[in-house]
Amino acid sequence: MEGLVKRTWIAAAVIFAFGLANQFVPPPRSAVVNEAYMAARAPESVGPYRFISSPDVPGQSYRMGQSTYDTLQPSGIIAREYQSGNKLYDVVLIASDSGQSFHDPQVCFTASGWNITEGRQVKVPTQSHGEIPMTFVKMKGSEGEKSALYFYRGPYGYESVARKMRLEMVAGQLIHIRNDQGVFYRFIPMSEGISDKELLDFASKYVDEANRVSGGFF
């Protein structure tokens, strides 16, 4: 037991030393990523769904509010809507090399007047990455009911919750001695008649197409 305690304190001291050093000598940043880089690598289409381009925001359907940028300090945010017939999905991608940029969107949903009525972890099968853990939520608000699906990609793969993502980002800094880019993915059906199964299926196909066109970045 005494040996275990000693090893635990040594490990804690090493992690503390690395963290302290990073405060004075920040690890080098990853390759430059911005919204132009992201837009060039995000899918233009997913099966029959086509990205609706805005003439005012190149590569996007709309631009997130400035408060989101100020709060998250991301490398970039891509907001796109994909439409097929009368069905529409809203997809947001956020990239950053800082774990502080990745949050739990349920906080934002609640702050925007939505009440979370259901939240659960799901595993969505993909061809490119096997089963990916995601968080599925249902919520009610003045506009009715909505569903949402979100997850994160960190240095060591995919996670369904923000706290695990942030821990992986910190671990990546310590092990790789650099800040790796991570990505947040969020999907919301914007039209009536889209089932939960259809949402999961769209997310699965999106991951595969994003992996293909981005060369593995998304």
Short mmCIF file of C-alpha atoms in Angstrom, two decimals:
data_model
loop_
_atom_site.label_atom_id
_atom_site.label_comp_id
_atom_site.label_asym_id
_atom_site.label_seq_id
_atom_site.Cartn_x
_atom_site.Cartn_y
_atom_site.Cartn_z
CA MET A 1 0.00 0.00 0.00
CA GLU A 2 2.83 2.38 0.88
CA GLY A 3 4.40 1.76 -2.52
CA LEU A 4 1.11 2.46 -4.29
CA VAL A 5 0.66 5.74 -2.45
CA LYS A 6 4.23 6.73 -3.30
CA ARG A 7 3.75 5.98 -7.00
CA THR A 8 0.49 7.94 -7.02
CA TRP A 9 2.21 10.99 -5.55
CA ILE A 10 5.06 10.70 -8.06
CA ALA A 11 2.61 10.51 -10.98
CA ALA A 12 0.68 13.49 -9.62
CA ALA A 13 3.93 15.45 -9.28
CA VAL A 14 4.91 14.68 -12.89
CA ILE A 15 1.51 15.79 -14.22
CA PHE A 16 1.66 18.93 -12.09
CA ALA A 17 5.15 19.69 -13.39
CA PHE A 18 4.04 19.31 -17.00
CA GLY A 19 1.02 21.51 -16.35
CA LEU A 20 3.14 24.14 -14.65
CA ALA A 21 5.62 24.12 -17.49
CA ASN A 22 2.84 24.54 -20.02
CA GLN A 23 1.74 27.71 -18.23
CA PHE A 24 5.10 29.29 -19.00
CA VAL A 25 5.99 27.45 -22.22
CA PRO A 26 2.70 26.63 -23.96
CA PRO A 27 2.87 23.56 -26.23
CA PRO A 28 3.08 24.37 -29.94
CA ARG A 29 -0.23 24.74 -31.72
CA SER A 30 -1.43 22.18 -34.22
CA ALA A 31 -1.57 22.85 -37.94
CA VAL A 32 -3.47 26.03 -38.75
CA VAL A 33 -7.21 25.40 -38.97
CA ASN A 34 -9.76 28.12 -39.75
CA GLU A 35 -13.25 28.29 -41.22
CA ALA A 36 -12.00 28.34 -44.81
CA TYR A 37 -10.07 25.13 -44.08
CA MET A 38 -13.12 23.57 -42.45
CA ALA A 39 -15.57 24.64 -45.16
CA ALA A 40 -13.36 23.12 -47.85
CA ARG A 41 -13.46 19.78 -46.03
CA ALA A 42 -17.08 19.62 -44.82
CA PRO A 43 -19.51 17.58 -46.98
CA GLU A 44 -21.42 19.40 -49.70
CA SER A 45 -23.96 16.59 -49.70
CA VAL A 46 -24.92 13.54 -47.65
CA GLY A 47 -26.85 11.04 -49.75
CA PRO A 48 -29.82 12.97 -51.22
CA TYR A 49 -29.31 15.88 -48.80
CA ARG A 50 -27.66 18.99 -50.24
CA PHE A 51 -25.97 21.81 -48.36
CA ILE A 52 -27.86 25.15 -48.62
CA SER A 53 -25.23 27.82 -49.23
CA SER A 54 -25.64 31.40 -48.03
CA PRO A 55 -24.50 34.22 -50.35
CA ASP A 56 -23.51 36.21 -47.27
CA VAL A 57 -21.44 33.56 -45.46
CA PRO A 58 -19.09 31.62 -47.78
CA GLY A 59 -19.14 27.89 -47.11
CA GLN A 60 -21.99 28.07 -44.62
CA SER A 61 -25.78 28.37 -44.38
CA TYR A 62 -25.54 30.99 -41.62
CA ARG A 63 -23.00 32.35 -39.16
CA MET A 64 -23.13 31.67 -35.43
CA GLY A 65 -23.61 34.68 -33.15
CA GLN A 66 -20.53 36.56 -31.99
CA SER A 67 -21.21 35.57 -28.37
CA THR A 68 -20.54 31.92 -29.30
CA TYR A 69 -17.17 32.86 -30.75
CA ASP A 70 -16.34 35.01 -27.73
CA THR A 71 -17.26 32.23 -25.29
CA LEU A 72 -15.67 29.24 -27.03
CA GLN A 73 -12.65 30.87 -28.75
CA PRO A 74 -12.64 28.14 -31.43
CA SER A 75 -10.41 27.65 -34.45
CA GLY A 76 -13.62 27.89 -36.46
CA ILE A 77 -17.33 27.10 -36.63
CA ILE A 78 -19.18 25.76 -39.66
CA ALA A 79 -23.00 25.92 -39.62
CA ARG A 80 -24.73 24.16 -42.50
CA GLU A 81 -28.26 23.12 -43.33
CA TYR A 82 -28.83 20.04 -45.49
CA GLN A 83 -32.09 19.61 -47.36
CA SER A 84 -33.78 16.84 -49.30
CA GLY A 85 -37.36 17.48 -50.36
CA ASN A 86 -39.23 18.76 -47.32
CA LYS A 87 -36.72 17.42 -44.81
CA LEU A 88 -33.99 19.59 -43.32
CA TYR A 89 -31.10 19.02 -40.89
CA ASP A 90 -29.02 21.66 -39.14
CA VAL A 91 -25.39 20.61 -38.64
CA VAL A 92 -22.76 22.50 -36.66
CA LEU A 93 -19.04 21.65 -36.59
CA ILE A 94 -16.72 23.37 -34.11
CA ALA A 95 -12.94 22.85 -34.25
CA SER A 96 -10.44 23.88 -31.61
CA ASP A 97 -7.09 22.85 -30.15
CA SER A 98 -8.24 23.85 -26.65
CA GLY A 99 -10.40 21.66 -24.45
CA GLN A 100 -12.03 24.81 -23.05
CA SER A 101 -13.80 25.28 -26.39
CA PHE A 102 -15.83 22.11 -25.93
CA HIS A 103 -18.93 22.36 -23.78
CA ASP A 104 -22.16 20.48 -23.11
CA PRO A 105 -24.75 21.91 -25.54
CA GLN A 106 -27.55 20.98 -23.16
CA VAL A 107 -26.53 24.03 -21.14
CA CYS A 108 -27.11 26.20 -24.22
CA PHE A 109 -30.39 24.44 -25.02
CA THR A 110 -31.66 25.13 -21.51
CA ALA A 111 -30.46 28.74 -21.58
CA SER A 112 -32.36 29.19 -24.86
CA GLY A 113 -35.65 28.15 -23.23
CA TRP A 114 -35.67 24.43 -24.00
CA ASN A 115 -36.48 21.87 -21.31
CA ILE A 116 -34.59 18.59 -21.69
CA THR A 117 -37.12 15.76 -21.46
CA GLU A 118 -34.87 12.87 -22.44
CA GLY A 119 -31.14 12.31 -22.62
CA ARG A 120 -29.30 9.07 -23.33
CA GLN A 121 -26.08 7.69 -24.72
CA VAL A 122 -26.30 5.83 -28.01
CA LYS A 123 -23.79 4.03 -30.20
CA VAL A 124 -24.16 4.82 -33.89
CA PRO A 125 -22.58 2.40 -36.39
CA THR A 126 -20.45 3.92 -39.16
CA GLN A 127 -18.45 2.36 -41.96
CA SER A 128 -15.40 4.56 -41.37
CA HIS A 129 -15.05 4.45 -37.57
CA GLY A 130 -17.16 1.56 -36.31
CA GLU A 131 -19.61 2.40 -33.51
CA ILE A 132 -19.38 6.02 -32.33
CA PRO A 133 -20.75 7.05 -28.90
CA MET A 134 -23.15 9.97 -29.18
CA THR A 135 -25.57 11.82 -26.89
CA PHE A 136 -29.22 11.92 -27.98
CA VAL A 137 -31.61 14.40 -26.36
CA LYS A 138 -35.23 15.41 -26.69
CA MET A 139 -36.50 18.79 -25.51
CA LYS A 140 -39.63 20.92 -25.33
CA GLY A 141 -39.99 24.65 -25.71
CA SER A 142 -42.25 27.38 -27.02
CA GLU A 143 -41.59 26.14 -30.57
CA GLY A 144 -42.72 22.60 -29.74
CA GLU A 145 -40.48 19.54 -29.52
CA LYS A 146 -37.01 19.01 -30.92
CA SER A 147 -34.40 16.28 -30.95
CA ALA A 148 -30.64 16.71 -31.07
CA LEU A 149 -27.62 14.47 -31.45
CA TYR A 150 -24.04 15.45 -30.63
CA PHE A 151 -20.57 14.06 -30.00
CA TYR A 152 -16.87 14.97 -30.04
CA ARG A 153 -13.68 13.79 -31.75
CA GLY A 154 -10.52 14.11 -29.69
CA PRO A 155 -6.90 12.95 -29.95
CA TYR A 156 -7.91 9.39 -29.04
CA GLY A 157 -11.18 8.97 -30.91
CA TYR A 158 -14.82 9.84 -30.33
CA GLU A 159 -16.59 10.74 -27.09
CA SER A 160 -20.23 11.45 -26.29
CA VAL A 161 -19.69 13.84 -23.35
CA ALA A 162 -17.68 17.05 -23.00
CA ARG A 163 -15.77 16.22 -19.81
CA LYS A 164 -14.15 13.16 -21.39
CA MET A 165 -13.24 15.23 -24.42
CA ARG A 166 -11.57 17.89 -22.29
CA LEU A 167 -9.58 15.26 -20.37
CA GLU A 168 -8.38 13.77 -23.66
CA MET A 169 -7.29 17.19 -24.89
CA VAL A 170 -5.24 17.75 -21.73
CA ALA A 171 -3.74 14.25 -21.99
CA GLY A 172 -2.89 14.93 -25.63
CA GLN A 173 -1.01 18.07 -24.65
CA LEU A 174 1.02 16.18 -22.03
CA ILE A 175 1.79 13.15 -24.19
CA HIS A 176 2.21 14.75 -27.61
CA ILE A 177 3.63 18.06 -26.31
CA ARG A 178 1.36 19.91 -28.70
CA ASN A 179 -2.25 21.08 -28.95
CA ASP A 180 -4.19 18.70 -31.20
CA GLN A 181 -7.34 19.84 -32.99
CA GLY A 182 -10.61 18.38 -31.74
CA VAL A 183 -14.07 18.64 -33.30
CA PHE A 184 -17.61 18.98 -31.91
CA TYR A 185 -20.51 17.71 -34.06
CA ARG A 186 -24.16 18.64 -33.52
CA PHE A 187 -27.23 17.54 -35.54
CA ILE A 188 -30.79 18.87 -35.18
CA PRO A 189 -33.78 17.98 -37.41
CA MET A 190 -35.41 21.23 -38.51
CA SER A 191 -38.55 19.85 -40.15
CA GLU A 192 -41.52 17.77 -39.08
CA GLY A 193 -41.69 14.05 -39.67
CA ILE A 194 -38.04 13.10 -39.10
CA SER A 195 -37.88 10.05 -36.85
CA ASP A 196 -35.19 9.32 -34.28
CA LYS A 197 -33.95 6.49 -36.50
CA GLU A 198 -33.63 8.85 -39.46
CA LEU A 199 -31.61 11.29 -37.35
CA LEU A 200 -29.19 8.54 -36.27
CA ASP A 201 -28.94 7.28 -39.85
CA PHE A 202 -28.20 10.78 -41.16
CA ALA A 203 -25.47 11.26 -38.55
CA SER A 204 -23.92 7.93 -39.51
CA LYS A 205 -23.84 8.79 -43.20
CA TYR A 206 -22.56 12.28 -42.40
CA VAL A 207 -19.58 10.90 -40.47
CA ASP A 208 -18.66 8.59 -43.34
CA GLU A 209 -18.95 11.31 -45.97
CA ALA A 210 -17.14 13.85 -43.81
CA ASN A 211 -14.32 11.36 -43.23
CA ARG A 212 -14.03 10.77 -46.97
CA VAL A 213 -14.03 14.36 -48.20
CA SER A 214 -11.88 15.73 -45.35
CA GLY A 215 -9.17 13.12 -45.58
CA GLY A 216 -9.88 12.05 -42.01
CA PHE A 217 -10.01 15.49 -40.36
CA PHE A 218 -13.76 15.28 -39.67
#
